[in-house]
Amino acid sequence: MNVDEILNRKDQLIGQEIVVEGWIRNHRKQKEFGFISFADGTCFSTVQVVYEKTLPSFEEIQKLHIGSSVCIVGTLVKSPKQGQEVEIVAKEITLKGDCPEDYPIQPKRHSVEFLREQAYLRPRTNLFQAVFRIRSVASFAIHTYFQEKGFLYVTTPLITANDGEGAGEMFQVTTLPLSHLPKDEKEKIDYKKDFFGEKVGLTVTGQLEAEAFAHAFKNVYTFGPTFRAENSNTQKHASEFWMIEPEMCFCDLNGLMDIEEDMLKYVVRYVMEHAKEEMQFLDQFVEKGLLDKLNRLLESKFTRITHHDVITLLKKADIKWQFQPEYGQDLATEHEKYLTEYFKGPVFVTDWPKDIKAFYMKQNEDGETVAAVDLEVPGAGELMGGSQREENYEKLFNRMQQLGMKTEGLEWYLNLRKYGGCIHSGFGMGFERLLIYLTGVENIRDVIPFPRTPGNCEF
Amino acid sequence: MNVDEILNRKDQLIGQEIVVEGWIRNHRKQKEFGFISFADGTCFSTVQVVYEKTLPSFEEIQKLHIGSSVCIVGTLVKSPKQGQEVEIVAKEITLKGDCPEDYPIQPKRHSVEFLREQAYLRPRTNLFQAVFRIRSVASFAIHTYFQEKGFLYVTTPLITANDGEGAGEMFQVTTLPLSHLPKDEKEKIDYKKDFFGEKVGLTVTGQLEAEAFAHAFKNVYTFGPTFRAENSNTQKHASEFWMIEPEMCFCDLNGLMDIEEDMLKYVVRYVMEHAKEEMQFLDQFVEKGLLDKLNRLLESKFTRITHHDVITLLKKADIKWQFQPEYGQDLATEHEKYLTEYFKGPVFVTDWPKDIKAFYMKQNEDGETVAAVDLEVPGAGELMGGSQREENYEKLFNRMQQLGMKTEGLEWYLNLRKYGGCIHSGFGMGFERLLIYLTGVENIRDVIPFPRTPGNCEF
């Protein structure tokens, strides 16, 4: 029986004999008794197992190491100890897999840096039990939200010949033998001989392909891996991470913001309901006030304000900025922070200067701005970025020309504007950025099971 | 309003004015009337829109092209025509995005080969509306199944320095400049200068990392992309595809088979319930008898038989085999087919000769076989492959040595057997293979939104 089930059905199970299989998290030995803190990974809680000297194998049991896997037969009883509601009085404890004393995960506080080096063992600790359970619960919350709303889940390709939006550096993917590369008559590398017959890399976004599907299914979303080959060693960047990219036809910028706000609140609420113990643990040990922060988000109405008005507001503020806010310029972290504090909640900043935004964004009539929106969230910074997409073929084509972009290979993307095009919008949310916000964990390396960062491809 | 909602709530909506936005699938013009077959992608059905000559814009409406996006205001009425239950009597039809007459998707039967070249438009056809809706529904069914059973969803890394199980050729991933590769003192390519400081590629499986997580959460599953750089141009192979890889601790081969059978039936049932129209369409136009096939699966009890007994059975059969069945050898397609026909349903073939199976599989006591299991399904062939994993450190280490495998870089995998190891099992299912089975579509290129195959990386 799983510990999860035992704790959920404890009232019916008290007094009954149960069998559990799992691992010893901690082991306290006394002369007449022993106490095993037992976990099987099916829920955050451990359950205490008591064994008495009367057991024939008492001495062998006392030798059991932390980390060992065991099978325990015993009776579920009300715990005499305060705080713990039930415990198991063992009748039989059988060692399944030993764990020598050099086991790196001991019942003490390990640094996250140390645990990163033990990425294959760290999910056995409280912190990572909580974080990776929340990762799983949050990902299901996202799927559930969109599926319930009738959105189609589309898996977009990871290997691509497009360079996406120029959103970032790409990894190259090849089967050419690097030690003897085939060359063409001009002594250039002959990509016709490569696996796909051309030079390809790992995608930085699934947006363009998602737009194609939105023009068939109206509302779609992606949820899959994306890549960045940037050599940036920060707390917020990984080379491989997961993105959610919804695209909606017949949806303008306001409709987009409605969905962003609704989705975020849904996911936060879902995680708080479905990972209660984990969230309480994180609130207590990782980010004090985490639950308050999330509850405030649920209660807030997100502000909507244009980039222009934001700059005006920042300029008026009685603050000595490190970076002077300017019309036409991007926002600095200090500005974002001020903004969410000023409005006491999340802020949608809309209608950005076109020159600092991507080519596919809908050009506003002022000729200066695009119908883009960034969502700034207190304690998270920019959590989502989206826009209405330019649905006018000529405008999009001209913008690509202006920016010196090749249209070759993207004719199909342009054609979406030719064959029954329509107003449409979409956004992207980095899944790990959401997890950092939900868990209070600071480093992206600690919300990805086996993170990939420059110089690190272990496990 | 979405067409999906209109059809679901038609009884309440009849007589009411509604507004819909979507695309013209077909357009029949008569002197006094016009009929638009209207779709918005939110469900498989189209809805008929009738417009009459009394509309002031009648002549303009008659010029609307197939494929155009439109906004329609009208009244929902009971259809006088048999078969169709409701239709919209239009009051106003506004063109949103035109679609010139060179639009490749016309209301006629296009070949799948032609539509593959138009992969960005093909989801607008009936066939691909059905297939990609089912892809989305089936993927949610899989997540729902495992989440309801308490399995943790784990995303395993795609860029890896392991060569997995040697399951297939790998794509190399690099940021080195191929035109001037850095060399070390021995004139070899200096991978220390590559992005991750070593030679890396795209994963062929997430199993090994999933095993690590199973040892912390008991039951886990992956659902993500995997890659094969094999130059095979068959109907069943793609270079990029999605896999589901569950791993369960304290679960033996029989427990594994229980879960495989239960999961498959759950997903089939879920898809039949949640994509009724799509399944009916496929049953009618793609695979006659599809629904019968799936219903038979739901009603069947899967047979469990050892590889040895299978060979005996095949040898006894009064059939002239093209490939002679042999103990110790793999099964040919003709054998698999015979088997599922003989047992009138799916068959688990267990306990395979160790020399034709992977290094990590649990070695049986006979010294000859491993606790592996392939699931053979009528009309699908091998749908899942799994095994109990070898949980004994020495046996696993020795097997790797025997096979000439490097243990370097896989110490952590071996260590799972050292630190509280236990009996555990897992399987892999190719998501597209499942979709081929569910939809009756024959070519893997037609169940992947934008397929990648040798020489093809378009869109």
Short mmCIF file of C-alpha atoms in Angstrom, two decimals, chain B residues 59-450:
data_model
loop_
_atom_site.label_atom_id
_atom_site.label_comp_id
_atom_site.label_asym_id
_atom_site.label_seq_id
_atom_site.Cartn_x
_atom_site.Cartn_y
_atom_site.Cartn_z
CA GLU B 59 -23.81 39.54 -53.98
CA GLU B 60 -20.65 40.25 -52.05
CA ILE B 61 -21.20 37.20 -49.87
CA GLN B 62 -21.59 35.06 -52.97
CA LYS B 63 -18.05 36.03 -53.95
CA LEU B 64 -16.48 34.72 -50.73
CA HIS B 65 -13.76 32.18 -51.34
CA ILE B 66 -13.22 28.84 -49.74
CA GLY B 67 -10.66 29.12 -46.96
CA SER B 68 -11.53 32.72 -46.09
CA SER B 69 -12.03 33.73 -42.49
CA VAL B 70 -15.37 35.30 -41.72
CA CYS B 71 -17.51 36.58 -38.90
CA ILE B 72 -21.13 35.50 -39.05
CA VAL B 73 -24.06 36.90 -37.11
CA GLY B 74 -27.22 34.89 -37.38
CA THR B 75 -29.97 32.88 -35.74
CA LEU B 76 -29.60 29.25 -34.81
CA VAL B 77 -32.52 27.25 -36.19
CA LYS B 78 -33.54 23.62 -36.54
CA SER B 79 -32.39 22.45 -39.91
CA PRO B 80 -35.13 21.48 -42.33
CA LYS B 81 -32.64 19.10 -43.96
CA GLN B 82 -32.36 15.59 -42.65
CA GLY B 83 -29.14 14.61 -40.92
CA GLN B 84 -28.19 18.10 -39.94
CA GLU B 85 -29.74 19.12 -36.72
CA VAL B 86 -29.14 22.84 -36.65
CA GLU B 87 -28.03 25.56 -39.01
CA ILE B 88 -27.43 29.25 -38.84
CA VAL B 89 -29.60 31.65 -40.79
CA ALA B 90 -27.24 34.53 -41.44
CA LYS B 91 -28.07 38.14 -40.81
CA GLU B 92 -24.59 39.44 -41.49
CA ILE B 93 -21.46 37.86 -42.95
CA THR B 94 -18.21 39.83 -42.76
CA LEU B 95 -15.02 38.87 -44.50
CA LYS B 96 -12.06 38.91 -42.11
CA GLY B 97 -9.30 37.45 -44.23
CA ASP B 98 -9.56 36.57 -47.89
CA CYS B 99 -8.22 33.38 -49.42
CA PRO B 100 -7.30 33.53 -53.10
CA GLU B 101 -8.26 30.80 -55.51
CA ASP B 102 -4.75 29.33 -55.55
CA TYR B 103 -5.45 28.05 -52.02
CA PRO B 104 -4.07 24.52 -52.03
CA ILE B 105 -6.78 23.03 -49.82
CA GLN B 106 -9.90 22.67 -51.92
CA PRO B 107 -13.03 20.73 -50.96
CA LYS B 108 -11.96 17.56 -52.69
CA ARG B 109 -9.92 14.54 -51.79
CA HIS B 110 -6.21 15.38 -51.64
CA SER B 111 -3.58 12.67 -51.38
CA VAL B 112 -1.72 12.43 -48.07
CA GLU B 113 1.51 12.83 -50.03
CA PHE B 114 0.35 16.18 -51.40
CA LEU B 115 -0.87 17.27 -47.99
CA ARG B 116 2.48 16.42 -46.39
CA GLU B 117 4.01 19.09 -48.61
CA GLN B 118 1.40 21.49 -47.22
CA ALA B 119 1.94 20.47 -43.61
CA TYR B 120 1.11 23.97 -42.36
CA LEU B 121 -2.31 23.85 -44.07
CA ARG B 122 -3.23 20.19 -43.74
CA PRO B 123 -4.70 20.51 -40.21
CA ARG B 124 -7.57 22.33 -41.96
CA THR B 125 -8.68 19.11 -43.67
CA ASN B 126 -11.05 16.55 -42.18
CA LEU B 127 -8.40 13.87 -41.97
CA PHE B 128 -5.92 16.00 -40.06
CA GLN B 129 -8.57 17.69 -37.96
CA ALA B 130 -9.37 14.19 -36.75
CA VAL B 131 -5.79 12.96 -36.39
CA PHE B 132 -4.39 15.96 -34.53
CA ARG B 133 -7.41 16.28 -32.28
CA ILE B 134 -6.90 12.65 -31.34
CA ARG B 135 -3.21 13.30 -30.78
CA SER B 136 -4.14 16.03 -28.31
CA VAL B 137 -6.85 14.00 -26.61
CA ALA B 138 -4.65 10.90 -26.35
CA SER B 139 -1.79 12.85 -24.84
CA PHE B 140 -4.10 14.26 -22.20
CA ALA B 141 -5.49 10.78 -21.58
CA ILE B 142 -1.97 9.57 -20.87
CA HIS B 143 -1.21 12.40 -18.48
CA THR B 144 -4.56 11.95 -16.76
CA TYR B 145 -4.09 8.21 -16.36
CA PHE B 146 -0.72 8.51 -14.70
CA GLN B 147 -1.54 11.55 -12.60
CA GLU B 148 -4.68 9.88 -11.27
CA LYS B 149 -2.57 6.88 -10.31
CA GLY B 150 -0.17 9.16 -8.43
CA PHE B 151 2.70 8.86 -10.90
CA LEU B 152 5.09 11.80 -10.98
CA TYR B 153 5.70 13.37 -14.38
CA VAL B 154 9.41 13.84 -14.92
CA THR B 155 10.98 15.66 -17.85
CA THR B 156 14.27 14.02 -18.67
CA PRO B 157 17.04 15.87 -20.52
CA LEU B 158 17.19 15.82 -24.31
CA ILE B 159 20.79 16.86 -24.69
CA THR B 160 22.93 14.13 -23.21
CA ALA B 161 26.45 12.81 -23.01
CA ASN B 162 25.20 9.23 -22.56
CA ASP B 163 24.47 7.10 -25.53
CA GLY B 164 21.43 5.76 -23.67
CA GLU B 165 21.01 2.12 -24.27
CA GLY B 166 22.70 2.01 -27.61
CA ALA B 167 19.12 1.94 -28.84
CA GLY B 168 19.92 3.88 -31.96
CA GLU B 169 22.11 6.32 -33.80
CA MET B 170 22.35 9.74 -32.23
CA PHE B 171 22.37 13.27 -33.57
CA GLN B 172 25.34 15.31 -32.44
CA VAL B 173 24.68 18.68 -30.81
CA THR B 174 27.37 21.31 -30.94
CA THR B 175 28.17 25.01 -30.95
CA LEU B 176 31.66 24.51 -32.34
CA PRO B 177 32.25 26.39 -35.59
CA LEU B 178 32.35 23.55 -38.12
CA SER B 179 34.38 25.56 -40.60
CA HIS B 180 37.26 26.00 -38.16
CA LEU B 181 37.04 23.33 -35.50
CA PRO B 182 39.33 23.74 -32.49
CA LYS B 183 41.89 20.94 -32.23
CA ASP B 184 43.83 19.66 -29.25
CA GLU B 185 47.55 18.89 -29.18
CA LYS B 186 46.89 15.50 -30.79
CA GLU B 187 45.05 17.20 -33.67
CA LYS B 188 41.77 15.78 -32.46
CA ILE B 189 38.64 17.89 -32.16
CA ASP B 190 38.80 19.68 -28.82
CA TYR B 191 35.41 19.06 -27.27
CA LYS B 192 36.54 20.86 -24.13
CA LYS B 193 35.81 23.97 -26.18
CA ASP B 194 32.32 22.78 -27.10
CA PHE B 195 29.31 24.23 -25.26
CA PHE B 196 29.11 21.52 -22.62
CA GLY B 197 32.84 20.79 -22.53
CA GLU B 198 32.30 17.34 -23.99
CA LYS B 199 30.78 15.59 -26.97
CA VAL B 200 26.99 15.45 -26.65
CA GLY B 201 23.96 14.38 -28.64
CA LEU B 202 20.20 14.13 -28.63
CA THR B 203 18.83 11.45 -26.35
CA VAL B 204 17.30 8.21 -27.57
CA THR B 205 15.56 7.51 -24.25
CA GLY B 206 14.75 9.08 -20.90
CA GLN B 207 14.66 5.74 -19.14
CA LEU B 208 17.88 5.93 -17.17
CA GLU B 209 17.04 9.30 -15.65
CA ALA B 210 13.46 8.15 -15.04
CA GLU B 211 14.82 5.21 -13.04
CA ALA B 212 16.64 7.67 -10.78
CA PHE B 213 13.38 9.50 -10.13
CA ALA B 214 11.47 6.27 -9.54
CA HIS B 215 13.89 5.56 -6.70
CA ALA B 216 12.64 8.74 -5.04
CA PHE B 217 8.95 8.91 -6.05
CA LYS B 218 8.21 5.19 -6.56
CA ASN B 219 6.08 5.68 -9.67
CA VAL B 220 7.09 8.12 -12.39
CA TYR B 221 6.60 8.63 -16.11
CA THR B 222 8.21 10.65 -18.83
CA PHE B 223 6.39 11.99 -21.86
CA GLY B 224 8.67 13.84 -24.19
CA PRO B 225 10.59 13.89 -27.45
CA THR B 226 13.28 11.40 -28.39
CA PHE B 227 15.45 11.16 -31.45
CA ARG B 228 16.93 8.62 -33.84
CA ALA B 229 19.48 9.54 -36.47
CA GLU B 230 18.86 6.38 -38.44
CA ASN B 231 18.64 6.78 -42.16
CA SER B 232 15.52 4.66 -42.47
CA ASN B 233 12.75 5.81 -44.73
CA THR B 234 9.89 3.61 -43.59
CA GLN B 235 6.28 4.28 -42.73
CA LYS B 236 6.98 3.60 -39.08
CA HIS B 237 10.14 5.62 -38.42
CA ALA B 238 10.68 9.29 -37.77
CA SER B 239 13.82 11.09 -36.63
CA GLU B 240 11.97 12.97 -33.91
CA PHE B 241 9.07 11.40 -32.04
CA TRP B 242 7.48 11.34 -28.57
CA MET B 243 7.82 8.57 -26.04
CA ILE B 244 6.09 7.66 -22.80
CA GLU B 245 8.43 5.92 -20.38
CA PRO B 246 6.98 4.92 -17.00
CA GLU B 247 9.24 3.50 -14.29
CA MET B 248 7.95 1.85 -11.13
CA CYS B 249 9.82 0.82 -8.01
CA PHE B 250 8.72 -2.27 -6.08
CA CYS B 251 7.11 -3.51 -9.26
CA ASP B 252 7.99 -6.78 -10.98
CA LEU B 253 7.28 -8.00 -14.49
CA ASN B 254 3.73 -9.04 -13.69
CA GLY B 255 2.97 -5.70 -12.10
CA LEU B 256 4.42 -4.04 -15.18
CA MET B 257 2.10 -5.96 -17.49
CA ASP B 258 -0.88 -5.05 -15.32
CA ILE B 259 -0.09 -1.38 -15.77
CA GLU B 260 0.56 -1.64 -19.52
CA GLU B 261 -2.78 -3.35 -20.09
CA ASP B 262 -4.67 -1.02 -17.81
CA MET B 263 -3.12 2.10 -19.32
CA LEU B 264 -3.71 1.06 -22.91
CA LYS B 265 -7.36 0.27 -22.26
CA TYR B 266 -7.79 3.53 -20.40
CA VAL B 267 -6.35 5.58 -23.25
CA VAL B 268 -8.35 3.75 -25.92
CA ARG B 269 -11.55 4.20 -23.94
CA TYR B 270 -10.80 7.84 -23.23
CA VAL B 271 -10.15 8.65 -26.87
CA MET B 272 -13.28 6.84 -28.03
CA GLU B 273 -15.31 8.84 -25.53
CA HIS B 274 -13.68 12.22 -26.05
CA ALA B 275 -13.20 12.16 -29.83
CA LYS B 276 -16.34 10.39 -30.95
CA GLU B 277 -16.89 12.22 -34.23
CA GLU B 278 -13.25 12.00 -35.17
CA MET B 279 -13.18 8.26 -34.49
CA GLN B 280 -16.33 7.72 -36.52
CA PHE B 281 -14.83 9.62 -39.42
CA LEU B 282 -11.67 7.52 -39.31
CA ASP B 283 -13.70 4.34 -39.00
CA GLN B 284 -15.61 5.31 -42.12
CA PHE B 285 -12.86 6.75 -44.30
CA VAL B 286 -9.48 5.55 -43.10
CA GLU B 287 -9.70 2.12 -41.49
CA LYS B 288 -12.95 0.26 -41.91
CA GLY B 289 -13.55 -1.61 -38.67
CA LEU B 290 -11.39 0.71 -36.56
CA LEU B 291 -14.00 1.02 -33.83
CA ASP B 292 -14.60 -2.74 -33.79
CA LYS B 293 -10.87 -3.30 -33.48
CA LEU B 294 -10.64 -0.97 -30.49
CA ASN B 295 -13.76 -2.37 -28.85
CA ARG B 296 -12.33 -5.86 -29.15
CA LEU B 297 -9.17 -4.64 -27.43
CA LEU B 298 -11.20 -3.21 -24.56
CA GLU B 299 -12.99 -6.50 -24.08
CA SER B 300 -9.96 -8.73 -24.37
CA LYS B 301 -7.81 -10.13 -21.60
CA PHE B 302 -4.21 -9.84 -22.73
CA THR B 303 -2.40 -13.18 -23.00
CA ARG B 304 0.92 -13.66 -21.18
CA ILE B 305 3.34 -16.20 -22.64
CA THR B 306 7.10 -16.68 -22.56
CA HIS B 307 9.25 -16.24 -25.60
CA HIS B 308 10.22 -19.91 -25.31
CA ASP B 309 6.61 -21.05 -25.42
CA VAL B 310 5.94 -18.71 -28.32
CA ILE B 311 8.70 -20.34 -30.36
CA THR B 312 7.36 -23.80 -29.53
CA LEU B 313 3.91 -22.68 -30.62
CA LEU B 314 5.20 -21.18 -33.86
CA LYS B 315 7.23 -24.27 -34.67
CA LYS B 316 4.15 -26.43 -34.19
CA ALA B 317 2.00 -24.23 -36.39
CA ASP B 318 1.12 -25.63 -39.78
CA ILE B 319 2.54 -22.66 -41.63
CA LYS B 320 5.38 -22.21 -44.08
CA TRP B 321 7.26 -19.35 -42.46
CA GLN B 322 9.37 -16.98 -44.43
CA PHE B 323 11.58 -16.66 -41.35
CA GLN B 324 11.96 -19.88 -39.39
CA PRO B 325 11.12 -19.25 -35.71
CA GLU B 326 14.05 -20.17 -33.46
CA TYR B 327 14.66 -20.27 -29.72
CA GLY B 328 17.03 -17.49 -28.85
CA GLN B 329 16.01 -15.40 -31.85
CA ASP B 330 13.82 -12.36 -32.33
CA LEU B 331 10.28 -12.64 -33.68
CA ALA B 332 9.48 -11.64 -37.24
CA THR B 333 6.41 -9.63 -38.18
CA GLU B 334 4.70 -12.76 -39.54
CA HIS B 335 5.20 -14.44 -36.15
CA GLU B 336 3.77 -11.48 -34.26
CA LYS B 337 0.77 -11.46 -36.53
CA TYR B 338 0.15 -15.18 -36.11
CA LEU B 339 0.43 -14.82 -32.36
CA THR B 340 -2.20 -12.14 -31.96
CA GLU B 341 -4.50 -14.01 -34.31
CA TYR B 342 -3.94 -17.29 -32.47
CA PHE B 343 -4.77 -15.72 -29.12
CA LYS B 344 -7.44 -13.45 -30.62
CA GLY B 345 -6.08 -10.38 -28.87
CA PRO B 346 -3.02 -8.67 -27.48
CA VAL B 347 -0.16 -10.84 -26.30
CA PHE B 348 2.58 -10.13 -23.80
CA VAL B 349 5.70 -12.06 -24.82
CA THR B 350 7.95 -12.39 -21.76
CA ASP B 351 11.37 -13.67 -20.78
CA TRP B 352 13.38 -13.00 -23.88
CA PRO B 353 16.81 -14.36 -24.80
CA LYS B 354 19.24 -12.00 -23.09
CA ASP B 355 21.52 -11.62 -26.10
CA ILE B 356 18.89 -9.83 -28.15
CA LYS B 357 17.84 -7.48 -25.35
CA ALA B 358 19.34 -4.45 -23.61
CA PHE B 359 22.00 -4.51 -20.90
CA TYR B 360 19.82 -3.16 -18.08
CA MET B 361 17.22 -5.91 -18.15
CA LYS B 362 16.83 -8.18 -15.15
CA GLN B 363 18.73 -11.41 -15.65
CA ASN B 364 16.57 -14.43 -14.99
CA GLU B 365 17.89 -17.33 -12.92
CA ASP B 366 18.19 -19.57 -15.98
CA GLY B 367 21.17 -17.50 -17.09
CA GLU B 368 19.71 -17.41 -20.60
CA THR B 369 16.79 -15.02 -20.50
CA VAL B 370 15.89 -11.62 -19.15
CA ALA B 371 12.65 -10.42 -17.56
CA ALA B 372 11.67 -8.42 -20.63
CA VAL B 373 8.23 -8.08 -22.13
CA ASP B 374 7.00 -6.94 -25.52
CA LEU B 375 3.34 -6.22 -26.05
CA GLU B 376 2.03 -7.38 -29.41
CA VAL B 377 -1.27 -5.84 -30.40
CA PRO B 378 -3.45 -6.97 -33.33
CA GLY B 379 -3.06 -4.47 -36.12
CA ALA B 380 -0.26 -2.59 -34.41
CA GLY B 381 2.58 -5.03 -33.87
CA GLU B 382 4.89 -4.28 -30.97
CA LEU B 383 3.29 -1.37 -29.15
CA MET B 384 5.28 -1.34 -25.91
CA GLY B 385 8.57 -2.77 -24.82
CA GLY B 386 9.54 -3.08 -21.21
CA SER B 387 11.36 -5.06 -18.60
CA GLN B 388 12.11 -5.54 -15.01
CA ARG B 389 15.42 -3.71 -14.54
CA GLU B 390 18.48 -5.46 -13.16
CA GLU B 391 18.62 -4.21 -9.56
CA ASN B 392 21.80 -6.11 -8.63
CA TYR B 393 24.89 -3.92 -8.89
CA GLU B 394 27.36 -6.70 -9.70
CA LYS B 395 25.14 -8.39 -12.25
CA LEU B 396 24.52 -5.11 -14.03
CA PHE B 397 28.18 -4.11 -13.91
CA ASN B 398 29.29 -7.50 -15.25
CA ARG B 399 26.75 -7.40 -18.03
CA MET B 400 28.04 -4.00 -19.11
CA GLN B 401 31.58 -5.35 -19.06
CA GLN B 402 30.55 -8.40 -21.09
CA LEU B 403 29.01 -6.17 -23.71
CA GLY B 404 32.07 -3.96 -23.83
CA MET B 405 30.15 -0.95 -22.54
CA LYS B 406 31.87 1.94 -20.84
CA THR B 407 30.65 2.45 -17.28
CA GLU B 408 32.19 5.92 -17.30
CA GLY B 409 29.45 8.52 -17.10
CA LEU B 410 27.01 5.85 -15.95
CA GLU B 411 28.37 5.40 -12.43
CA TRP B 412 25.31 7.21 -11.12
CA TYR B 413 23.07 4.72 -12.91
CA LEU B 414 24.93 1.82 -11.35
CA ASN B 415 24.78 3.57 -7.98
CA LEU B 416 20.99 3.43 -8.03
CA ARG B 417 21.63 -0.26 -7.24
CA LYS B 418 23.97 0.62 -4.42
CA TYR B 419 21.93 3.19 -2.53
CA GLY B 420 18.67 1.56 -1.53
CA GLY B 421 18.06 -0.28 -4.77
CA CYS B 422 14.96 -2.38 -5.24
CA ILE B 423 13.01 -4.42 -7.71
CA HIS B 424 11.80 -2.05 -10.37
CA SER B 425 10.34 -2.14 -13.85
CA GLY B 426 9.47 0.13 -16.70
CA PHE B 427 8.39 0.28 -20.29
CA GLY B 428 8.49 2.54 -23.28
CA MET B 429 5.71 3.32 -25.70
CA GLY B 430 6.19 5.31 -28.86
CA PHE B 431 3.39 7.86 -28.84
CA GLU B 432 3.12 7.94 -32.62
CA ARG B 433 2.94 4.16 -32.77
CA LEU B 434 -0.07 4.39 -30.46
CA LEU B 435 -1.58 7.08 -32.69
CA ILE B 436 -1.15 4.95 -35.78
CA TYR B 437 -3.03 2.22 -33.96
CA LEU B 438 -5.74 4.59 -32.68
CA THR B 439 -6.36 6.41 -35.96
CA GLY B 440 -5.78 3.75 -38.58
CA VAL B 441 -3.44 6.13 -40.36
CA GLU B 442 -0.56 4.15 -41.83
CA ASN B 443 2.32 6.58 -42.09
CA ILE B 444 4.02 8.09 -39.06
CA ARG B 445 4.47 11.29 -41.11
CA ASP B 446 0.72 11.77 -40.89
CA VAL B 447 0.38 11.64 -37.12
CA ILE B 448 3.16 14.17 -36.37
CA PRO B 449 2.35 17.86 -36.91
CA PHE B 450 5.64 18.63 -38.67
#
